[in-house]
Amino acid sequence: MLNERIKELRIARGMSQVDIANKLGVSKQSVSNWENDNIQPSIDMLIKISHLFSVSTDYLLGEDKRSFLEVTNLTKVQISHIQQVINDIIE
């Protein structure tokens, strides 16, 4: 599950394995190994991955199915607009 989540998140953001490796300070081979389920990232790296993608470690591990959007730097009006778009899509 972790390998699939990392790959899904990377592709959804239009990032290459090299992009992820550079942002996390690891080799492209490490990212490839995670995605191919050859090795697991350390706990510290799991936390860094969760921060990079703005998801919880539970989400990465498949324990939480919810997705979140990072809206910290948006105004309340902007957040309200995004929520309305989400509501329109769901309905």
XYZ file of N, CA and C in Angstrom:
273
model
N 0.818 -1.188 0.000
C 0.000 0.000 0.000
C 0.865 1.255 0.000
N 1.904 1.312 0.845
C 2.764 2.493 0.920
C 3.391 2.780 -0.435
N 3.900 1.754 -1.093
C 4.533 1.959 -2.393
C 3.553 2.553 -3.398
N 2.314 2.082 -3.374
C 1.297 2.585 -4.300
C 0.947 4.033 -3.991
N 0.829 4.361 -2.715
C 0.483 5.737 -2.321
C 1.574 6.719 -2.744
N 2.824 6.348 -2.525
C 3.918 7.242 -2.909
C 3.876 7.499 -4.412
N 3.727 6.436 -5.181
C 3.690 6.580 -6.644
C 2.480 7.400 -7.086
N 1.302 7.121 -6.531
C 0.084 7.870 -6.872
C 0.264 9.359 -6.601
N 0.764 9.678 -5.428
C 0.948 11.077 -5.051
C 1.979 11.770 -5.938
N 3.035 11.073 -6.255
C 4.081 11.641 -7.113
C 3.518 11.943 -8.493
N 2.835 10.986 -9.074
C 2.284 11.161 -10.419
C 1.199 12.234 -10.428
N 0.352 12.247 -9.414
C -0.721 13.240 -9.338
C -0.171 14.659 -9.299
N 1.026 14.815 -8.777
C 1.639 16.138 -8.684
C 2.592 16.428 -9.843
N 2.641 15.499 -10.807
C 3.486 15.700 -11.977
C 4.966 15.717 -11.663
N 5.365 14.942 -10.673
C 6.762 14.915 -10.250
C 7.415 13.612 -10.700
N 8.704 13.696 -10.988
C 9.478 12.501 -11.322
C 10.085 11.929 -10.040
N 10.626 10.731 -10.170
C 11.327 10.149 -9.030
C 12.529 11.007 -8.650
N 13.162 11.606 -9.632
C 14.314 12.481 -9.373
C 13.860 13.712 -8.587
N 12.703 14.276 -8.955
C 12.166 15.429 -8.221
C 11.970 15.087 -6.748
N 11.352 13.941 -6.497
C 11.086 13.509 -5.114
C 12.406 13.295 -4.383
N 13.324 12.617 -5.042
C 14.627 12.343 -4.427
C 15.330 13.637 -4.035
N 15.313 14.614 -4.926
C 15.965 15.887 -4.635
C 15.309 16.601 -3.464
N 13.995 16.593 -3.407
C 13.284 17.278 -2.324
C 13.504 16.592 -0.975
N 13.699 15.268 -0.994
C 13.870 14.521 0.250
C 15.340 14.273 0.605
N 16.244 14.607 -0.303
C 17.665 14.399 -0.027
C 18.083 12.943 -0.060
N 17.454 12.178 -0.956
C 17.804 10.766 -1.127
C 18.120 10.528 -2.596
N 18.514 9.312 -2.927
C 18.801 8.981 -4.323
C 17.508 8.618 -5.055
N 17.553 8.738 -6.384
C 16.421 8.312 -7.204
C 16.174 6.818 -6.983
N 17.240 6.076 -6.775
C 17.124 4.634 -6.540
C 16.309 4.339 -5.286
N 16.455 5.165 -4.252
C 15.656 4.978 -3.035
C 14.177 5.131 -3.349
N 13.837 6.180 -4.089
C 12.431 6.411 -4.442
C 11.919 5.248 -5.283
N 12.711 4.818 -6.241
C 12.336 3.680 -7.086
C 12.114 2.430 -6.239
N 13.008 2.190 -5.291
C 12.860 1.016 -4.412
C 11.595 1.096 -3.558
N 11.250 2.298 -3.077
C 10.005 2.448 -2.304
C 8.810 2.130 -3.181
N 8.802 2.700 -4.393
C 7.659 2.512 -5.280
C 7.524 1.075 -5.769
N 8.636 0.373 -5.884
C 8.598 -1.021 -6.322
C 8.473 -2.000 -5.161
N 8.313 -1.450 -3.958
C 8.134 -2.239 -2.738
C 9.327 -3.146 -2.440
N 10.521 -2.683 -2.831
C 11.739 -3.426 -2.528
C 12.239 -3.130 -1.125
N 12.082 -1.869 -0.710
C 12.445 -1.462 0.646
C 11.402 -0.477 1.154
N 11.377 -0.292 2.452
C 10.474 0.665 3.078
C 11.280 1.858 3.568
N 10.723 3.063 3.444
C 11.434 4.216 4.006
C 11.474 4.131 5.529
N 12.476 4.753 6.110
C 12.561 4.804 7.574
C 11.383 5.613 8.111
N 11.180 5.546 9.404
C 10.105 6.322 10.034
C 10.333 7.807 9.819
N 11.569 8.258 9.990
C 11.884 9.666 9.759
C 11.573 10.066 8.323
N 11.919 9.204 7.362
C 11.664 9.510 5.957
C 10.167 9.455 5.665
N 9.450 8.565 6.303
C 8.000 8.487 6.128
C 7.355 9.823 6.527
N 7.830 10.384 7.599
C 7.322 11.683 8.051
C 7.656 12.768 7.025
N 8.865 12.740 6.490
C 9.249 13.724 5.467
C 8.388 13.578 4.210
N 8.115 12.338 3.830
C 7.262 12.087 2.662
C 5.859 12.631 2.916
N 5.346 12.407 4.116
C 3.994 12.898 4.441
C 3.954 14.420 4.384
N 5.000 15.084 4.844
C 5.058 16.544 4.780
C 5.168 17.023 3.338
N 5.982 16.343 2.549
C 6.157 16.724 1.150
C 4.823 16.707 0.406
N 4.017 15.679 0.652
C 2.754 15.532 -0.065
C 1.552 16.091 0.701
N 1.795 16.650 1.878
C 0.722 17.208 2.725
C -0.373 16.177 3.007
N 0.065 14.994 3.398
C -0.853 13.930 3.805
C -0.372 13.370 5.140
N -1.222 12.620 5.801
C -0.825 12.014 7.068
C -0.026 10.737 6.813
N 0.739 10.347 7.800
C 1.437 9.063 7.690
C 0.423 7.928 7.644
N -0.700 8.080 8.344
C -1.757 7.062 8.267
C -2.262 6.907 6.837
N -2.398 8.022 6.130
C -2.834 7.954 4.735
C -1.798 7.193 3.904
N -0.531 7.521 4.078
C 0.516 6.828 3.326
C 0.505 5.325 3.588
N 0.221 4.965 4.828
C 0.234 3.550 5.220
C -1.067 2.828 4.917
N -2.053 3.553 4.393
C -3.323 2.927 4.036
C -4.284 2.778 5.198
N -3.988 3.411 6.324
C -4.847 3.324 7.501
C -5.950 4.372 7.494
N -5.808 5.383 6.650
C -6.769 6.476 6.570
C -7.035 6.731 5.101
N -8.271 6.656 4.700
C -8.637 6.813 3.288
C -8.898 8.264 2.902
N -8.948 9.146 3.892
C -9.260 10.547 3.610
C -8.081 11.247 2.938
N -8.410 12.231 2.113
C -7.402 13.091 1.501
C -7.607 14.500 2.025
N -6.540 15.259 2.054
C -6.600 16.618 2.574
C -5.948 17.575 1.598
N -6.412 18.810 1.637
C -5.789 19.878 0.859
C -5.117 20.842 1.815
N -3.935 21.293 1.460
C -3.231 22.281 2.278
C -3.773 23.655 1.919
N -4.395 24.316 2.884
C -5.013 25.627 2.636
C -4.506 26.686 3.607
N -3.423 26.403 4.265
C -2.906 27.283 5.317
C -2.728 28.732 4.874
N -2.228 28.955 3.683
C -1.931 30.318 3.239
C -3.067 30.975 2.467
N -4.229 30.339 2.446
C -5.374 30.908 1.739
C -6.259 31.689 2.692
N -7.005 32.630 2.132
C -7.954 33.392 2.951
C -9.199 32.549 3.191
N -10.015 32.976 4.130
C -11.264 32.263 4.410
C -12.180 32.273 3.190
N -12.156 33.352 2.440
C -12.973 33.436 1.216
C -12.479 32.428 0.181
N -11.166 32.330 0.002
C -10.601 31.366 -0.941
C -10.937 29.932 -0.528
N -10.820 29.656 0.750
C -11.156 28.320 1.257
C -12.627 28.023 1.014
N -13.478 28.996 1.229
C -14.906 28.827 0.987
C -15.174 28.505 -0.480
N -14.488 29.168 -1.394
C -14.657 28.901 -2.824
C -14.221 27.482 -3.168
N -13.108 27.070 -2.617
C -12.622 25.701 -2.860
C -13.619 24.688 -2.315
N -14.152 24.935 -1.125
C -15.132 24.025 -0.543
C -16.371 23.933 -1.429
N -16.789 25.053 -2.006
C -17.962 25.038 -2.879
C -17.698 24.213 -4.138
N -16.515 24.343 -4.699
C -16.159 23.541 -5.879
C -16.196 22.063 -5.515
N -15.647 21.715 -4.377
C -15.658 20.312 -3.921
C -17.084 19.830 -3.744
N -17.924 20.636 -3.119
C -19.325 20.265 -2.928
C -20.030 20.050 -4.264
N -19.752 20.918 -5.236
C -20.368 20.793 -6.565
C -19.942 19.505 -7.243
N -18.685 19.133 -7.097
C -18.184 17.905 -7.698
C -18.814 16.676 -7.053
N -18.957 16.701 -5.749
C -19.518 15.560 -5.013
C -20.997 15.347 -5.362
N -21.724 16.424 -5.524
C -23.168 16.326 -5.771
C -23.487 15.901 -7.131
